Coordinates of N, CA and C in Angstrom, one line a residue:
X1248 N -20.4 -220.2 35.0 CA -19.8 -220.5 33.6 C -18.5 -221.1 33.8
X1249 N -18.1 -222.3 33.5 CA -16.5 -223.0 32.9 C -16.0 -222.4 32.1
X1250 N -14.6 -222.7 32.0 CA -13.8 -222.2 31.2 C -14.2 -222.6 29.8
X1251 N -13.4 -221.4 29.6 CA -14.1 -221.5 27.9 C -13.1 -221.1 26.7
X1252 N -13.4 -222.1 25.5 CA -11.9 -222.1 24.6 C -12.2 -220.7 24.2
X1253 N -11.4 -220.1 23.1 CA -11.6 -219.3 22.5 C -12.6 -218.6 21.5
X1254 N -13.0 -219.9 20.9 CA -14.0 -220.4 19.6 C -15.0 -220.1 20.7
X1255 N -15.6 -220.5 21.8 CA -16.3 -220.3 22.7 C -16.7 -218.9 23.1
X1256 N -16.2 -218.4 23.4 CA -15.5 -217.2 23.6 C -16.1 -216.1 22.7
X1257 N -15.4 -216.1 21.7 CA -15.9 -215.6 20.6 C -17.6 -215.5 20.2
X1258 N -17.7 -217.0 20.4 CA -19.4 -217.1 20.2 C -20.3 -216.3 21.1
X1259 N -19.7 -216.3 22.4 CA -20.2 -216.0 23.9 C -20.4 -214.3 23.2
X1260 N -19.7 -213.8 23.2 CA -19.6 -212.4 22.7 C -20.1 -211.8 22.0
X1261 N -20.1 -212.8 20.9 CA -20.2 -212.4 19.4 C -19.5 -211.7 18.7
X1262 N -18.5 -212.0 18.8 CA -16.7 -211.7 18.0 C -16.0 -212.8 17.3
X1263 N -15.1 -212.4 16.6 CA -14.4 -212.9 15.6 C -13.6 -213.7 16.7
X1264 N -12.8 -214.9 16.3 CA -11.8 -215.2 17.0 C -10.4 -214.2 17.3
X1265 N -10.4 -213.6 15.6 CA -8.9 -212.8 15.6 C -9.4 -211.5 15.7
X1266 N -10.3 -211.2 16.2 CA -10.6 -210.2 17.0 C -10.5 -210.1 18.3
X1267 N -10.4 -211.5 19.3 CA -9.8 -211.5 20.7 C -8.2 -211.5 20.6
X1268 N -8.2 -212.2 19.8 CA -6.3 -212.3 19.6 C -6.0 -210.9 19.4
X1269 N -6.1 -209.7 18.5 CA -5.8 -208.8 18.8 C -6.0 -208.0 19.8
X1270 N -7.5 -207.7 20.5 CA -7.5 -207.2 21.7 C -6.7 -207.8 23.0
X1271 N -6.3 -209.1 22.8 CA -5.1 -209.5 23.2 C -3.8 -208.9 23.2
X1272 N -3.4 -208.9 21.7 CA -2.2 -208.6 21.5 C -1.9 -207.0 22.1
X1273 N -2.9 -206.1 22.0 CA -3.0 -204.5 22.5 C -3.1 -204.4 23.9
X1274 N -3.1 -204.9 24.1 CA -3.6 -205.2 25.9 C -5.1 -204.7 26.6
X1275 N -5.5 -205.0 25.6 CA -7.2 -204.8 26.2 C -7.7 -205.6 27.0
X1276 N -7.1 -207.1 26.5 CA -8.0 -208.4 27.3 C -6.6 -208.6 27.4
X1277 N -6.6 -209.4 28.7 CA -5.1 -210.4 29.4 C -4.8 -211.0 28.6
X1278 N -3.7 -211.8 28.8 CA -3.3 -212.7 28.4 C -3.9 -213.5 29.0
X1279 N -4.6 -214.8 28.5 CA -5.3 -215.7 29.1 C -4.9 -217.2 29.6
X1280 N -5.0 -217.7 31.0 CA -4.7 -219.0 31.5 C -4.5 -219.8 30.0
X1281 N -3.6 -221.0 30.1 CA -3.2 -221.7 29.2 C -3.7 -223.3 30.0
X1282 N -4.5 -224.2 29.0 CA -4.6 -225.7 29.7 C -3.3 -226.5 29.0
X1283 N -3.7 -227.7 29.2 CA -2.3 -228.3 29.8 C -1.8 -228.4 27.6
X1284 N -2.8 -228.4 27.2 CA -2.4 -228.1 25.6 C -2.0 -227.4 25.1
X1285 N -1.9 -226.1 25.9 CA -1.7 -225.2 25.3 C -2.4 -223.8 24.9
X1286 N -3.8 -224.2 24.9 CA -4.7 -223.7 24.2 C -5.3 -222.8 25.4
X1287 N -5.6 -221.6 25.1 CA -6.3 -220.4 25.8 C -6.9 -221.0 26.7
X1288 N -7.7 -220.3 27.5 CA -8.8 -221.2 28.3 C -8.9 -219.2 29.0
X1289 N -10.6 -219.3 28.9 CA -11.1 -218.0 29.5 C -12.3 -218.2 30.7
X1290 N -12.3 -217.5 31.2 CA -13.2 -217.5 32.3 C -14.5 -216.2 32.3
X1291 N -15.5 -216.2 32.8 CA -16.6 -215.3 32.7 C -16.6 -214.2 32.5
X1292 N -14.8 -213.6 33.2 CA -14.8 -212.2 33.4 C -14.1 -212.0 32.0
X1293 N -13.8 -212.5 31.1 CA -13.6 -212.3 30.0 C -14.8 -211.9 29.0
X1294 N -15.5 -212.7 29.3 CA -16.7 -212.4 28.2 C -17.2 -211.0 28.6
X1295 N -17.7 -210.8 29.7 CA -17.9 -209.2 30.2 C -17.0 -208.1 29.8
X1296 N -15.7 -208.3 29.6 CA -15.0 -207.4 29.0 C -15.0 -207.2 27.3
X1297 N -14.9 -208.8 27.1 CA -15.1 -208.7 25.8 C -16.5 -207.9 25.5
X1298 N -17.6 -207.9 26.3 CA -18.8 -207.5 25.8 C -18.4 -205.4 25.7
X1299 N -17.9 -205.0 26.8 CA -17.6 -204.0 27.1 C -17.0 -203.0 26.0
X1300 N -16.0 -204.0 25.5 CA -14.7 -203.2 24.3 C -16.1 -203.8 23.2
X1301 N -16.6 -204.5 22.6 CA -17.6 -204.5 21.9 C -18.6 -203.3 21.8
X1302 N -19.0 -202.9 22.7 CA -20.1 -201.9 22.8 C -19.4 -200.6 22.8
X1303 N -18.0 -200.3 23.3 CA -17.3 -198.8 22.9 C -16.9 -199.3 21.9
X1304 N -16.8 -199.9 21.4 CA -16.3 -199.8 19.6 C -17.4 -199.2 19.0
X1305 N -18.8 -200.2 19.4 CA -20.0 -199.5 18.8 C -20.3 -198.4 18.6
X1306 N -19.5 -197.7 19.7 CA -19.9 -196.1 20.2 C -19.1 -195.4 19.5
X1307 N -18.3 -196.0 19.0 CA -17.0 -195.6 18.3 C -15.7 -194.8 19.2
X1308 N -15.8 -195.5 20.1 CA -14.5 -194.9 21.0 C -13.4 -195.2 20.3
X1309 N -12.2 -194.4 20.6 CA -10.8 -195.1 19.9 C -10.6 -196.3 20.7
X1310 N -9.0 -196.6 20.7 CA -8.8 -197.8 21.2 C -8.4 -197.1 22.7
X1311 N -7.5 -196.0 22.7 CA -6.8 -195.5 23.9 C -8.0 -195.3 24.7
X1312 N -9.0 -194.8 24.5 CA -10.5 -194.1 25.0 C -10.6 -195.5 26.0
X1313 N -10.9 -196.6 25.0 CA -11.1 -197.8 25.8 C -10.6 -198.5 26.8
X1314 N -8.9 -198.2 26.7 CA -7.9 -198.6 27.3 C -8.4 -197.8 28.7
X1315 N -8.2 -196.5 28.7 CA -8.7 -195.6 29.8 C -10.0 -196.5 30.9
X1316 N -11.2 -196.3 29.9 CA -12.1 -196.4 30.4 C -11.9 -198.2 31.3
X1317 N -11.5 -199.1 30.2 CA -10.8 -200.3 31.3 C -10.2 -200.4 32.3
X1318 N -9.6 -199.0 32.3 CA -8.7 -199.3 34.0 C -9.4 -198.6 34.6
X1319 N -10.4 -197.5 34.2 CA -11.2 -197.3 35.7 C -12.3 -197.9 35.9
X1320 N -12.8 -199.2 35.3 CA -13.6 -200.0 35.3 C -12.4 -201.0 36.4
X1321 N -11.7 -201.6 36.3 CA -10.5 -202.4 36.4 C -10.7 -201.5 38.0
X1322 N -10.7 -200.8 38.2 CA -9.9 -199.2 39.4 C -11.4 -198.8 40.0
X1323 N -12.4 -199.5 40.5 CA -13.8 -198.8 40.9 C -13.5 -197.3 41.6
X1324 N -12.7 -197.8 42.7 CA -12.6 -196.8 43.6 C -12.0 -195.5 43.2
X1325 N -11.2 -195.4 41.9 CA -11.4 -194.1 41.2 C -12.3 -193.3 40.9
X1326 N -12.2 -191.7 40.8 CA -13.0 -190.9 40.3 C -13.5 -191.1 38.6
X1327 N -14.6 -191.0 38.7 CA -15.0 -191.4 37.0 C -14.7 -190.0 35.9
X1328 N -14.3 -188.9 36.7 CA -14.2 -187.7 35.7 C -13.4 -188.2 34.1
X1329 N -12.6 -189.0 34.5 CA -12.2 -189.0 33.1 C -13.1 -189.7 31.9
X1330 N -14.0 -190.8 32.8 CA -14.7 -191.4 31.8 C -15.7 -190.5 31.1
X1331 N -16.5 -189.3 32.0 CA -17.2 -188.3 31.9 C -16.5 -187.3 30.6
X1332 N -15.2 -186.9 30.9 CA -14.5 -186.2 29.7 C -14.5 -187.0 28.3
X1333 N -14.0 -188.5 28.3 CA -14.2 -189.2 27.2 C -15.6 -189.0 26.5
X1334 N -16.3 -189.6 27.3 CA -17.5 -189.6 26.8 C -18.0 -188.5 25.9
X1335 N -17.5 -186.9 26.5 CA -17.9 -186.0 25.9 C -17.2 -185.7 24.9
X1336 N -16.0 -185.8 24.5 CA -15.1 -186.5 23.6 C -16.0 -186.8 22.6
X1337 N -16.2 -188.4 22.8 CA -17.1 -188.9 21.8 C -18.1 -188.5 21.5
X1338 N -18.9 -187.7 22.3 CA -20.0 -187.0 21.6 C -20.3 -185.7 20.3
X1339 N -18.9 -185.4 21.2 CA -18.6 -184.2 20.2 C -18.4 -184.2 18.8
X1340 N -17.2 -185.6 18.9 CA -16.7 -186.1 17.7 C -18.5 -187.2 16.8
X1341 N -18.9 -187.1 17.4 CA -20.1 -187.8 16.6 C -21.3 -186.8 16.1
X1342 N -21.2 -185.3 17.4 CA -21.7 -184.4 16.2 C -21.1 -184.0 15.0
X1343 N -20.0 -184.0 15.3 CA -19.5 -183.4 14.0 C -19.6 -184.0 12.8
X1344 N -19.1 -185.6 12.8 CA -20.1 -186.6 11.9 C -21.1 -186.2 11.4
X1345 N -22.1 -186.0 12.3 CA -23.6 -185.9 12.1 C -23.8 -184.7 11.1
X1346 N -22.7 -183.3 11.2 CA -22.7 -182.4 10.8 C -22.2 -182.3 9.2
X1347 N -21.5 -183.5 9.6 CA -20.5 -183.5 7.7 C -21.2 -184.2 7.1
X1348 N -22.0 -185.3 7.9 CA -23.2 -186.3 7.5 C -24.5 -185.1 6.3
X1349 N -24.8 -184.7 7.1 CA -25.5 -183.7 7.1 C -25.9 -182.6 5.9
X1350 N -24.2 -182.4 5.6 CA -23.7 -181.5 4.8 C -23.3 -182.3 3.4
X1351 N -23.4 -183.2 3.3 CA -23.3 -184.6 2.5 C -24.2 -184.5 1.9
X1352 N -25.7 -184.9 2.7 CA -26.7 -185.1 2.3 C -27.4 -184.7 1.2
X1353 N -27.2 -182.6 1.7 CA -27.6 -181.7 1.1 C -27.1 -182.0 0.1
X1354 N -25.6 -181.4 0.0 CA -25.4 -181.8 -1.4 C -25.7 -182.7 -2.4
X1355 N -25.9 -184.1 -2.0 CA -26.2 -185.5 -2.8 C -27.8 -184.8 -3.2
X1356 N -28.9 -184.2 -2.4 CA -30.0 -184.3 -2.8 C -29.9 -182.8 -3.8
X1357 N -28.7 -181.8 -3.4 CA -29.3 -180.9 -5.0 C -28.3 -181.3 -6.5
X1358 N -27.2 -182.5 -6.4 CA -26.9 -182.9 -7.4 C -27.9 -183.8 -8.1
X1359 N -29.2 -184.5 -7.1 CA -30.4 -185.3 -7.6 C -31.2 -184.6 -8.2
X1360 N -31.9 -183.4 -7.2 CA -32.9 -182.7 -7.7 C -32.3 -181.9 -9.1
X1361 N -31.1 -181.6 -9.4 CA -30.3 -181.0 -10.6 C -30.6 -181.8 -12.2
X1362 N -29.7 -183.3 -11.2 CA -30.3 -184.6 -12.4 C -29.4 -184.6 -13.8
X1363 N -29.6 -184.9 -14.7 CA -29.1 -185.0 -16.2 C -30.4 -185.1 -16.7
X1364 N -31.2 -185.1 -17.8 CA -32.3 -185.5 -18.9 C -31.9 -186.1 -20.3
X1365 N -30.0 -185.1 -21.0 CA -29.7 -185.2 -22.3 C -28.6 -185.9 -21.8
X1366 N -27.3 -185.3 -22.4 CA -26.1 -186.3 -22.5 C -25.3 -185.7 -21.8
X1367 N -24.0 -186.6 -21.3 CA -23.6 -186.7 -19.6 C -22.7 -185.4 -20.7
X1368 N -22.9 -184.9 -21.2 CA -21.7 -183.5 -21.4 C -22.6 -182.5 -20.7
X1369 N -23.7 -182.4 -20.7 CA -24.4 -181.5 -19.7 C -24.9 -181.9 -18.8
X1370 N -24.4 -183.2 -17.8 CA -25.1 -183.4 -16.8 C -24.8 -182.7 -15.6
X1371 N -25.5 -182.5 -15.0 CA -25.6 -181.3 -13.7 C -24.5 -182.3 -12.9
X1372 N -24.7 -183.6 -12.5 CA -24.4 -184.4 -11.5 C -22.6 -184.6 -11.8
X1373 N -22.2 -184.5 -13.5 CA -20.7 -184.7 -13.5 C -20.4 -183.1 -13.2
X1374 N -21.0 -182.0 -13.9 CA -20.5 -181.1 -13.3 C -20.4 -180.7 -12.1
X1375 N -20.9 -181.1 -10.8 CA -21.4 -180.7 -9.4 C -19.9 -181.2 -9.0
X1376 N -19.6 -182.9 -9.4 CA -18.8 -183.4 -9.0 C -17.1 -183.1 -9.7
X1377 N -17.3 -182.3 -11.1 CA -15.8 -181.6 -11.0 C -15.6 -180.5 -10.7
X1378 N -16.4 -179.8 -9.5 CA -16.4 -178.4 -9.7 C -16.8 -177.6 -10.2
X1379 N -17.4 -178.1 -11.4 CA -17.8 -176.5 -12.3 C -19.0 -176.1 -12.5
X1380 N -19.7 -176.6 -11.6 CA -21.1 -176.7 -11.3 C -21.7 -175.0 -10.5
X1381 N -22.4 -173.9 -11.0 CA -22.4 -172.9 -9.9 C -23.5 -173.1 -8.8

């Protein structure tokens, strides 16, 4: 693969432009070689990273999480325990999601199954939602 503008870049990934510029500006991705215009210019191992911070976003890692995880990707010959601890991190934090998700749910389906039929002064669904619902 040649170097590649930004716009390129972006496409290669499937990212915004000012989505590399910031993971730029945080120091996730380098600062990138400049040609003689001025203009960025990236190389392969960019896109691989870029693909990487793409898919722990998906995962919903924070940004520090990813930072981590980049230097011991960056650092092979380190121990991966910490990536091990993140990870469980993130799982944890996604059950719990799953659990408020969950607990959401319920509620939304007995304010449905509740319903209104007459006028919203008796409807189950405004009461549920100011509290005064038993």
């Amino acid at each position: 693969m040649s170097a590649l503008s930004i716009g390129k870049l972006a496409k290669a990934a499937d990212v915004k432009v000012p989505t590399i510029r910031f993971y730029e500006q945080i120091g996730l991705l380098p600062e990138p070689a400049r040609a003689d215009n001025d203009r960025r210019v990236y190389e392969a191992p960019a896109v691989r990273r870029l693909a990487f911070i793409k898919h722990a976003r998906q995962l919903g890692f924070p940004i520090e999480a990813i930072r981590t995880l980049l230097d011991l990707a960056d650092n092979p010959e380190r121990a991966c325990d910490d990536a091990n601890i993140i990870a469980q991190e993130q799982l944890m934090a996604v059950e719990s999601k799953i659990a408020q998700l969950e607990a959401l749910r319920a509620e939304l389906r007995r304010m449905v199954a509740t319903g209104c039929q007459g006028f919203a002064s008796d409807c189950r669904v405004i009461e549920t939602l100011s509290g005064s619902a038993s």
